[in-house]
Amino acid sequence: MARYVGALDQGTTSTRFMVFDAAGSEVARRQIEHTQIMPKPGWVEHDPVELAARTNEVITGALRAADLEGKDLAAIGVTNQRETTVVWNPKTGRPWYNAIVWQDTRTDRIVSALEPSRRLLCKRTGLPPATYFSGTKLQWILENVNGVRAAAERGDAVFGNVDTWLIWNLTGGADGGVLVTDVTNASRTLLMDLRTLDWDEELLALFGIPRRMLPAIRSSSDRQGYGVTRRNGPVGAEVPVCGDLGDQQAATVGQVCFSVGDAKNTYGTGNFMLLNTGETPTPSKAGLLTTVCYKLGDAAPVYALEGSVAVTGSAVQWLRDQLGIIATAADVETLANTVSDNGGTYFVPAFSGLFAPYWRADARGAIVGLSQFNTKGHLARATLEAICFQTRAVFDAMTIDSGVILAILKVDGGATMNDTLMQLQADVLGVPVVRPVVAETTALGAAYAAGLAVGFWKDLETLRNNWRTDRQWEPAWSTDRREESYRGWQKAVERTLNWVEVGRSGCQHE
């Protein structure tokens, strides 16, 4: 009998494959970065062929490292960078264009033209018109890449977020690959009705998207809907693919946020806080997104409020790759600890505008409050504080929208290994911050979805019993220091606004 479940986690900067046992403990892992393609300011792309190749490498590498075979896996779950848009020819497997990444802002004119449809989009999809989401990126490809619209009309161009592209390749590609997505990924396209969980004809017409391009929408945990891996593929066996979740929803499942009012915050390229709101979508009054949290088998869908922050971990990468003031991402902690505070400096990394709760595509990054006294240590500390202040803005918005006052914040993602960052987060929020033993909860959530589908795990209570605390940070700042620091952040945010000419964004429900 298969003793493990595999999880493919395809993220913004890297692809990893992890194997978990019944206790939710990591058995194997392989991770490889991929190329960030930035042909123009504001444009961010990935090569879909490279993503598929990295997928094959990490699967074979993880299995080999743990001396495992495909037959040792009961199931495979997939999780992915959401909103990143791929269009390819299903007959050849050749992409029509590079994947347009969720951070990409080239569709700002399309977004401005959607302004008259703001109320429709917010009500139907829970999302504002924004460059963030897949629908605008797909429209751009249809309008700007030669031959794609005609190909789509005749069935030679199909669309998917990255999950769809990778599942199609794993289950056969041009030789019978399954064209499928799940409700969480579909809910990030501006094309799916939140309540019917189906593609919406009025929205497809609004974006000019042929329905035949789109994948079938399935539950996030589905025994039959996703097909099986090919025996001659990287897994080396026919293993059911039966879990699929966008990365932030996967982390929510991995953090076992199964009760109304449960929340988690993931620290990755960006930051993403999700709050479980139950089986009814909750419109936001404070600039958050309403999204599908998960749908397990035939059970009713569960919804969430989400606060999406575009640039957090990638601001640390910017210090490393563009400024060269640190050699590795981990060095930011050492550098930040050379000073006792930010020295009056604030860094607002609005490289892709500001996401929740501001939704200001006109914003651009700024470092303010500088004097001759400041050092690169102050900039490193301001970078960590920027992650925490942006989380505070989302945290406050969630309290307004839900009425839930979070007693703790569950955290996950690679940056949670930075103890200084986690202490600052507790200080800025004024609540304890708790990291689980398995910090890579995105992959774990995908594994849980797949394992539930095949009975590897019996039920949600079994998963709850797997969750264990690794470390907890208590707030140390006084209330006065906390509020004074946050007021400084708010002043800094104001300095970033109205830098470029674009339309407003955000769902502000009456």
PDB file of N, CA, C and O in Angstrom, residues 337-383:
ATOM      1  N   ASN A 337      19.781  43.576  11.996  1.00  0.00           N
ATOM      2  CA  ASN A 337      20.103  43.544  13.423  1.00  0.00           C
ATOM      3  C   ASN A 337      21.361  44.336  13.780  1.00  0.00           C
ATOM      4  O   ASN A 337      21.757  44.381  14.952  1.00  0.00           O
ATOM      5  N   THR A 338      21.979  44.992  12.779  1.00  0.00           N
ATOM      6  CA  THR A 338      23.097  45.897  13.084  1.00  0.00           C
ATOM      7  C   THR A 338      22.601  47.237  13.611  1.00  0.00           C
ATOM      8  O   THR A 338      23.413  48.062  14.064  1.00  0.00           O
ATOM      9  N   VAL A 339      21.294  47.475  13.549  1.00  0.00           N
ATOM     10  CA  VAL A 339      20.696  48.708  14.070  1.00  0.00           C
ATOM     11  C   VAL A 339      19.554  48.341  15.019  1.00  0.00           C
ATOM     12  O   VAL A 339      19.003  47.242  14.950  1.00  0.00           O
ATOM     13  N   SER A 340      19.190  49.273  15.890  1.00  0.00           N
ATOM     14  CA  SER A 340      18.156  48.984  16.887  1.00  0.00           C
ATOM     15  C   SER A 340      16.755  49.361  16.418  1.00  0.00           C
ATOM     16  O   SER A 340      15.757  48.924  16.995  1.00  0.00           O
ATOM     17  N   ASP A 341      16.668  50.213  15.380  1.00  0.00           N
ATOM     18  CA  ASP A 341      15.365  50.605  14.823  1.00  0.00           C
ATOM     19  C   ASP A 341      15.591  51.071  13.393  1.00  0.00           C
ATOM     20  O   ASP A 341      16.706  50.948  12.864  1.00  0.00           O
ATOM     21  N   ASN A 342      14.548  51.618  12.769  1.00  0.00           N
ATOM     22  CA  ASN A 342      14.676  51.981  11.349  1.00  0.00           C
ATOM     23  C   ASN A 342      15.321  53.343  11.132  1.00  0.00           C
ATOM     24  O   ASN A 342      15.467  53.786   9.984  1.00  0.00           O
ATOM     25  N   GLY A 343      15.711  54.034  12.196  1.00  0.00           N
ATOM     26  CA  GLY A 343      16.374  55.332  12.054  1.00  0.00           C
ATOM     27  C   GLY A 343      15.519  56.368  11.361  1.00  0.00           C
ATOM     28  O   GLY A 343      16.054  57.293  10.724  1.00  0.00           O
ATOM     29  N   GLY A 344      14.193  56.213  11.466  1.00  0.00           N
ATOM     30  CA  GLY A 344      13.277  57.157  10.821  1.00  0.00           C
ATOM     31  C   GLY A 344      13.012  56.875   9.357  1.00  0.00           C
ATOM     32  O   GLY A 344      12.318  57.646   8.679  1.00  0.00           O
ATOM     33  N   THR A 345      13.525  55.752   8.845  1.00  0.00           N
ATOM     34  CA  THR A 345      13.398  55.406   7.426  1.00  0.00           C
ATOM     35  C   THR A 345      12.247  54.430   7.199  1.00  0.00           C
ATOM     36  O   THR A 345      12.094  53.452   7.941  1.00  0.00           O
ATOM     37  N   TYR A 346      11.459  54.696   6.166  1.00  0.00           N
ATOM     38  CA  TYR A 346      10.389  53.792   5.740  1.00  0.00           C
ATOM     39  C   TYR A 346      10.584  53.460   4.259  1.00  0.00           C
ATOM     40  O   TYR A 346      10.925  54.328   3.455  1.00  0.00           O
ATOM     41  N   PHE A 347      10.357  52.193   3.938  1.00  0.00           N
ATOM     42  CA  PHE A 347      10.473  51.709   2.552  1.00  0.00           C
ATOM     43  C   PHE A 347       9.122  51.134   2.157  1.00  0.00           C
ATOM     44  O   PHE A 347       8.654  50.170   2.762  1.00  0.00           O
ATOM     45  N   VAL A 348       8.493  51.739   1.162  1.00  0.00           N
ATOM     46  CA  VAL A 348       7.219  51.232   0.641  1.00  0.00           C
ATOM     47  C   VAL A 348       7.508  50.592  -0.714  1.00  0.00           C
ATOM     48  O   VAL A 348       7.700  51.293  -1.711  1.00  0.00           O
ATOM     49  N   PRO A 349       7.574  49.260  -0.793  1.00  0.00           N
ATOM     50  CA  PRO A 349       7.994  48.590  -2.032  1.00  0.00           C
ATOM     51  C   PRO A 349       6.832  48.405  -3.017  1.00  0.00           C
ATOM     52  O   PRO A 349       6.456  47.282  -3.359  1.00  0.00           O
ATOM     53  N   ALA A 350       6.283  49.521  -3.482  1.00  0.00           N
ATOM     54  CA  ALA A 350       5.107  49.474  -4.365  1.00  0.00           C
ATOM     55  C   ALA A 350       5.545  49.303  -5.818  1.00  0.00           C
ATOM     56  O   ALA A 350       5.168  50.073  -6.699  1.00  0.00           O
ATOM     57  N   PHE A 351       6.346  48.263  -6.074  1.00  0.00           N
ATOM     58  CA  PHE A 351       6.893  48.051  -7.414  1.00  0.00           C
ATOM     59  C   PHE A 351       5.799  47.744  -8.440  1.00  0.00           C
ATOM     60  O   PHE A 351       5.953  48.036  -9.626  1.00  0.00           O
ATOM     61  N   SER A 352       4.725  47.101  -7.987  1.00  0.00           N
ATOM     62  CA  SER A 352       3.601  46.750  -8.871  1.00  0.00           C
ATOM     63  C   SER A 352       2.339  47.508  -8.454  1.00  0.00           C
ATOM     64  O   SER A 352       1.235  47.008  -8.570  1.00  0.00           O
ATOM     65  N   GLY A 353       2.511  48.733  -7.957  1.00  0.00           N
ATOM     66  CA  GLY A 353       1.404  49.425  -7.333  1.00  0.00           C
ATOM     67  C   GLY A 353       1.182  48.853  -5.942  1.00  0.00           C
ATOM     68  O   GLY A 353       1.978  48.058  -5.438  1.00  0.00           O
ATOM     69  N   LEU A 354       0.117  49.278  -5.301  1.00  0.00           N
ATOM     70  CA  LEU A 354      -0.250  48.751  -3.994  1.00  0.00           C
ATOM     71  C   LEU A 354      -1.491  47.895  -4.131  1.00  0.00           C
ATOM     72  O   LEU A 354      -2.486  48.322  -4.714  1.00  0.00           O
ATOM     73  N   PHE A 355      -1.430  46.671  -3.592  1.00  0.00           N
ATOM     74  CA  PHE A 355      -2.590  45.783  -3.567  1.00  0.00           C
ATOM     75  C   PHE A 355      -3.394  46.078  -2.295  1.00  0.00           C
ATOM     76  O   PHE A 355      -3.457  47.208  -1.835  1.00  0.00           O
ATOM     77  N   ALA A 356      -4.018  45.064  -1.728  1.00  0.00           N
ATOM     78  CA  ALA A 356      -4.933  45.254  -0.608  1.00  0.00           C
ATOM     79  C   ALA A 356      -4.220  45.929   0.573  1.00  0.00           C
ATOM     80  O   ALA A 356      -3.045  45.656   0.825  1.00  0.00           O
ATOM     81  N   PRO A 357      -4.958  46.760   1.349  1.00  0.00           N
ATOM     82  CA  PRO A 357      -6.335  47.195   1.072  1.00  0.00           C
ATOM     83  C   PRO A 357      -6.415  48.490   0.282  1.00  0.00           C
ATOM     84  O   PRO A 357      -7.481  49.069   0.148  1.00  0.00           O
ATOM     85  N   TYR A 358      -5.260  48.931  -0.259  1.00  0.00           N
ATOM     86  CA  TYR A 358      -5.220  50.243  -0.917  1.00  0.00           C
ATOM     87  C   TYR A 358      -5.753  50.201  -2.343  1.00  0.00           C
ATOM     88  O   TYR A 358      -6.476  51.085  -2.782  1.00  0.00           O
ATOM     89  N   TRP A 359      -5.298  49.177  -3.112  1.00  0.00           N
ATOM     90  CA  TRP A 359      -5.650  49.031  -4.521  1.00  0.00           C
ATOM     91  C   TRP A 359      -5.368  50.312  -5.300  1.00  0.00           C
ATOM     92  O   TRP A 359      -6.230  50.926  -5.889  1.00  0.00           O
ATOM     93  N   ARG A 360      -4.080  50.679  -5.275  1.00  0.00           N
ATOM     94  CA  ARG A 360      -3.641  51.870  -6.003  1.00  0.00           C
ATOM     95  C   ARG A 360      -2.590  51.458  -7.030  1.00  0.00           C
ATOM     96  O   ARG A 360      -1.401  51.298  -6.716  1.00  0.00           O
ATOM     97  N   ALA A 361      -3.046  51.256  -8.252  1.00  0.00           N
ATOM     98  CA  ALA A 361      -2.125  50.901  -9.330  1.00  0.00           C
ATOM     99  C   ALA A 361      -1.232  52.076  -9.704  1.00  0.00           C
ATOM    100  O   ALA A 361      -0.230  51.899 -10.405  1.00  0.00           O
ATOM    101  N   ASP A 362      -1.578  53.288  -9.254  1.00  0.00           N
ATOM    102  CA  ASP A 362      -0.784  54.473  -9.575  1.00  0.00           C
ATOM    103  C   ASP A 362       0.420  54.642  -8.645  1.00  0.00           C
ATOM    104  O   ASP A 362       1.245  55.526  -8.848  1.00  0.00           O
ATOM    105  N   ALA A 363       0.529  53.810  -7.615  1.00  0.00           N
ATOM    106  CA  ALA A 363       1.630  53.922  -6.659  1.00  0.00           C
ATOM    107  C   ALA A 363       2.904  53.296  -7.214  1.00  0.00           C
ATOM    108  O   ALA A 363       2.850  52.349  -8.002  1.00  0.00           O
ATOM    109  N   ARG A 364       4.044  53.831  -6.800  1.00  0.00           N
ATOM    110  CA  ARG A 364       5.335  53.229  -7.100  1.00  0.00           C
ATOM    111  C   ARG A 364       6.219  53.312  -5.856  1.00  0.00           C
ATOM    112  O   ARG A 364       5.980  54.114  -4.959  1.00  0.00           O
ATOM    113  N   GLY A 365       7.256  52.501  -5.825  1.00  0.00           N
ATOM    114  CA  GLY A 365       8.062  52.350  -4.627  1.00  0.00           C
ATOM    115  C   GLY A 365       8.747  53.630  -4.190  1.00  0.00           C
ATOM    116  O   GLY A 365       9.090  54.485  -5.011  1.00  0.00           O
ATOM    117  N   ALA A 366       8.937  53.748  -2.870  1.00  0.00           N
ATOM    118  CA  ALA A 366       9.600  54.927  -2.326  1.00  0.00           C
ATOM    119  C   ALA A 366      10.330  54.573  -1.025  1.00  0.00           C
ATOM    120  O   ALA A 366       9.850  53.756  -0.244  1.00  0.00           O
ATOM    121  N   ILE A 367      11.478  55.202  -0.817  1.00  0.00           N
ATOM    122  CA  ILE A 367      12.190  55.156   0.452  1.00  0.00           C
ATOM    123  C   ILE A 367      12.180  56.586   0.988  1.00  0.00           C
ATOM    124  O   ILE A 367      12.663  57.504   0.323  1.00  0.00           O
ATOM    125  N   VAL A 368      11.613  56.782   2.160  1.00  0.00           N
ATOM    126  CA  VAL A 368      11.436  58.140   2.688  1.00  0.00           C
ATOM    127  C   VAL A 368      12.046  58.250   4.082  1.00  0.00           C
ATOM    128  O   VAL A 368      12.303  57.238   4.744  1.00  0.00           O
ATOM    129  N   GLY A 369      12.261  59.495   4.497  1.00  0.00           N
ATOM    130  CA  GLY A 369      12.791  59.755   5.828  1.00  0.00           C
ATOM    131  C   GLY A 369      14.293  59.646   5.929  1.00  0.00           C
ATOM    132  O   GLY A 369      14.847  59.607   7.032  1.00  0.00           O
ATOM    133  N   LEU A 370      14.988  59.605   4.796  1.00  0.00           N
ATOM    134  CA  LEU A 370      16.437  59.419   4.813  1.00  0.00           C
ATOM    135  C   LEU A 370      17.165  60.662   5.318  1.00  0.00           C
ATOM    136  O   LEU A 370      16.775  61.795   5.028  1.00  0.00           O
ATOM    137  N   SER A 371      18.228  60.423   6.049  1.00  0.00           N
ATOM    138  CA  SER A 371      19.185  61.470   6.403  1.00  0.00           C
ATOM    139  C   SER A 371      20.585  60.885   6.246  1.00  0.00           C
ATOM    140  O   SER A 371      20.746  59.680   5.995  1.00  0.00           O
ATOM    141  N   GLN A 372      21.587  61.738   6.449  1.00  0.00           N
ATOM    142  CA  GLN A 372      22.959  61.261   6.295  1.00  0.00           C
ATOM    143  C   GLN A 372      23.320  60.222   7.346  1.00  0.00           C
ATOM    144  O   GLN A 372      24.271  59.454   7.183  1.00  0.00           O
ATOM    145  N   PHE A 373      22.541  60.165   8.402  1.00  0.00           N
ATOM    146  CA  PHE A 373      22.767  59.211   9.490  1.00  0.00           C
ATOM    147  C   PHE A 373      22.502  57.766   9.062  1.00  0.00           C
ATOM    148  O   PHE A 373      23.093  56.831   9.593  1.00  0.00           O
ATOM    149  N   ASN A 374      21.606  57.583   8.069  1.00  0.00           N
ATOM    150  CA  ASN A 374      21.113  56.241   7.763  1.00  0.00           C
ATOM    151  C   ASN A 374      22.142  55.383   7.053  1.00  0.00           C
ATOM    152  O   ASN A 374      22.962  55.871   6.270  1.00  0.00           O
ATOM    153  N   THR A 375      22.055  54.070   7.336  1.00  0.00           N
ATOM    154  CA  THR A 375      22.966  53.079   6.764  1.00  0.00           C
ATOM    155  C   THR A 375      22.158  52.004   6.041  1.00  0.00           C
ATOM    156  O   THR A 375      20.929  51.985   6.093  1.00  0.00           O
ATOM    157  N   LYS A 376      22.891  51.098   5.407  1.00  0.00           N
ATOM    158  CA  LYS A 376      22.194  49.988   4.761  1.00  0.00           C
ATOM    159  C   LYS A 376      21.499  49.101   5.788  1.00  0.00           C
ATOM    160  O   LYS A 376      20.534  48.414   5.464  1.00  0.00           O
ATOM    161  N   GLY A 377      21.960  49.124   7.039  1.00  0.00           N
ATOM    162  CA  GLY A 377      21.257  48.398   8.097  1.00  0.00           C
ATOM    163  C   GLY A 377      19.854  48.946   8.308  1.00  0.00           C
ATOM    164  O   GLY A 377      18.897  48.176   8.508  1.00  0.00           O
ATOM    165  N   HIS A 378      19.710  50.271   8.265  1.00  0.00           N
ATOM    166  CA  HIS A 378      18.384  50.871   8.404  1.00  0.00           C
ATOM    167  C   HIS A 378      17.486  50.478   7.236  1.00  0.00           C
ATOM    168  O   HIS A 378      16.287  50.237   7.417  1.00  0.00           O
ATOM    169  N   LEU A 379      18.056  50.413   6.024  1.00  0.00           N
ATOM    170  CA  LEU A 379      17.248  50.014   4.863  1.00  0.00           C
ATOM    171  C   LEU A 379      16.807  48.555   4.987  1.00  0.00           C
ATOM    172  O   LEU A 379      15.671  48.209   4.663  1.00  0.00           O
ATOM    173  N   ALA A 380      17.699  47.702   5.475  1.00  0.00           N
ATOM    174  CA  ALA A 380      17.330  46.296   5.671  1.00  0.00           C
ATOM    175  C   ALA A 380      16.197  46.183   6.691  1.00  0.00           C
ATOM    176  O   ALA A 380      15.234  45.439   6.484  1.00  0.00           O
ATOM    177  N   ARG A 381      16.315  46.939   7.793  1.00  0.00           N
ATOM    178  CA  ARG A 381      15.271  46.888   8.815  1.00  0.00           C
ATOM    179  C   ARG A 381      13.966  47.468   8.276  1.00  0.00           C
ATOM    180  O   ARG A 381      12.886  46.935   8.542  1.00  0.00           O
ATOM    181  N   ALA A 382      14.050  48.551   7.512  1.00  0.00           N
ATOM    182  CA  ALA A 382      12.847  49.139   6.926  1.00  0.00           C
ATOM    183  C   ALA A 382      12.179  48.174   5.957  1.00  0.00           C
ATOM    184  O   ALA A 382      10.947  48.171   5.821  1.00  0.00           O
ATOM    185  N   THR A 383      12.966  47.342   5.292  1.00  0.00           N
ATOM    186  CA  THR A 383      12.404  46.346   4.379  1.00  0.00           C
ATOM    187  C   THR A 383      11.602  45.307   5.149  1.00  0.00           C
ATOM    188  O   THR A 383      10.491  44.935   4.749  1.00  0.00           O
TER     189      THR A 383
END
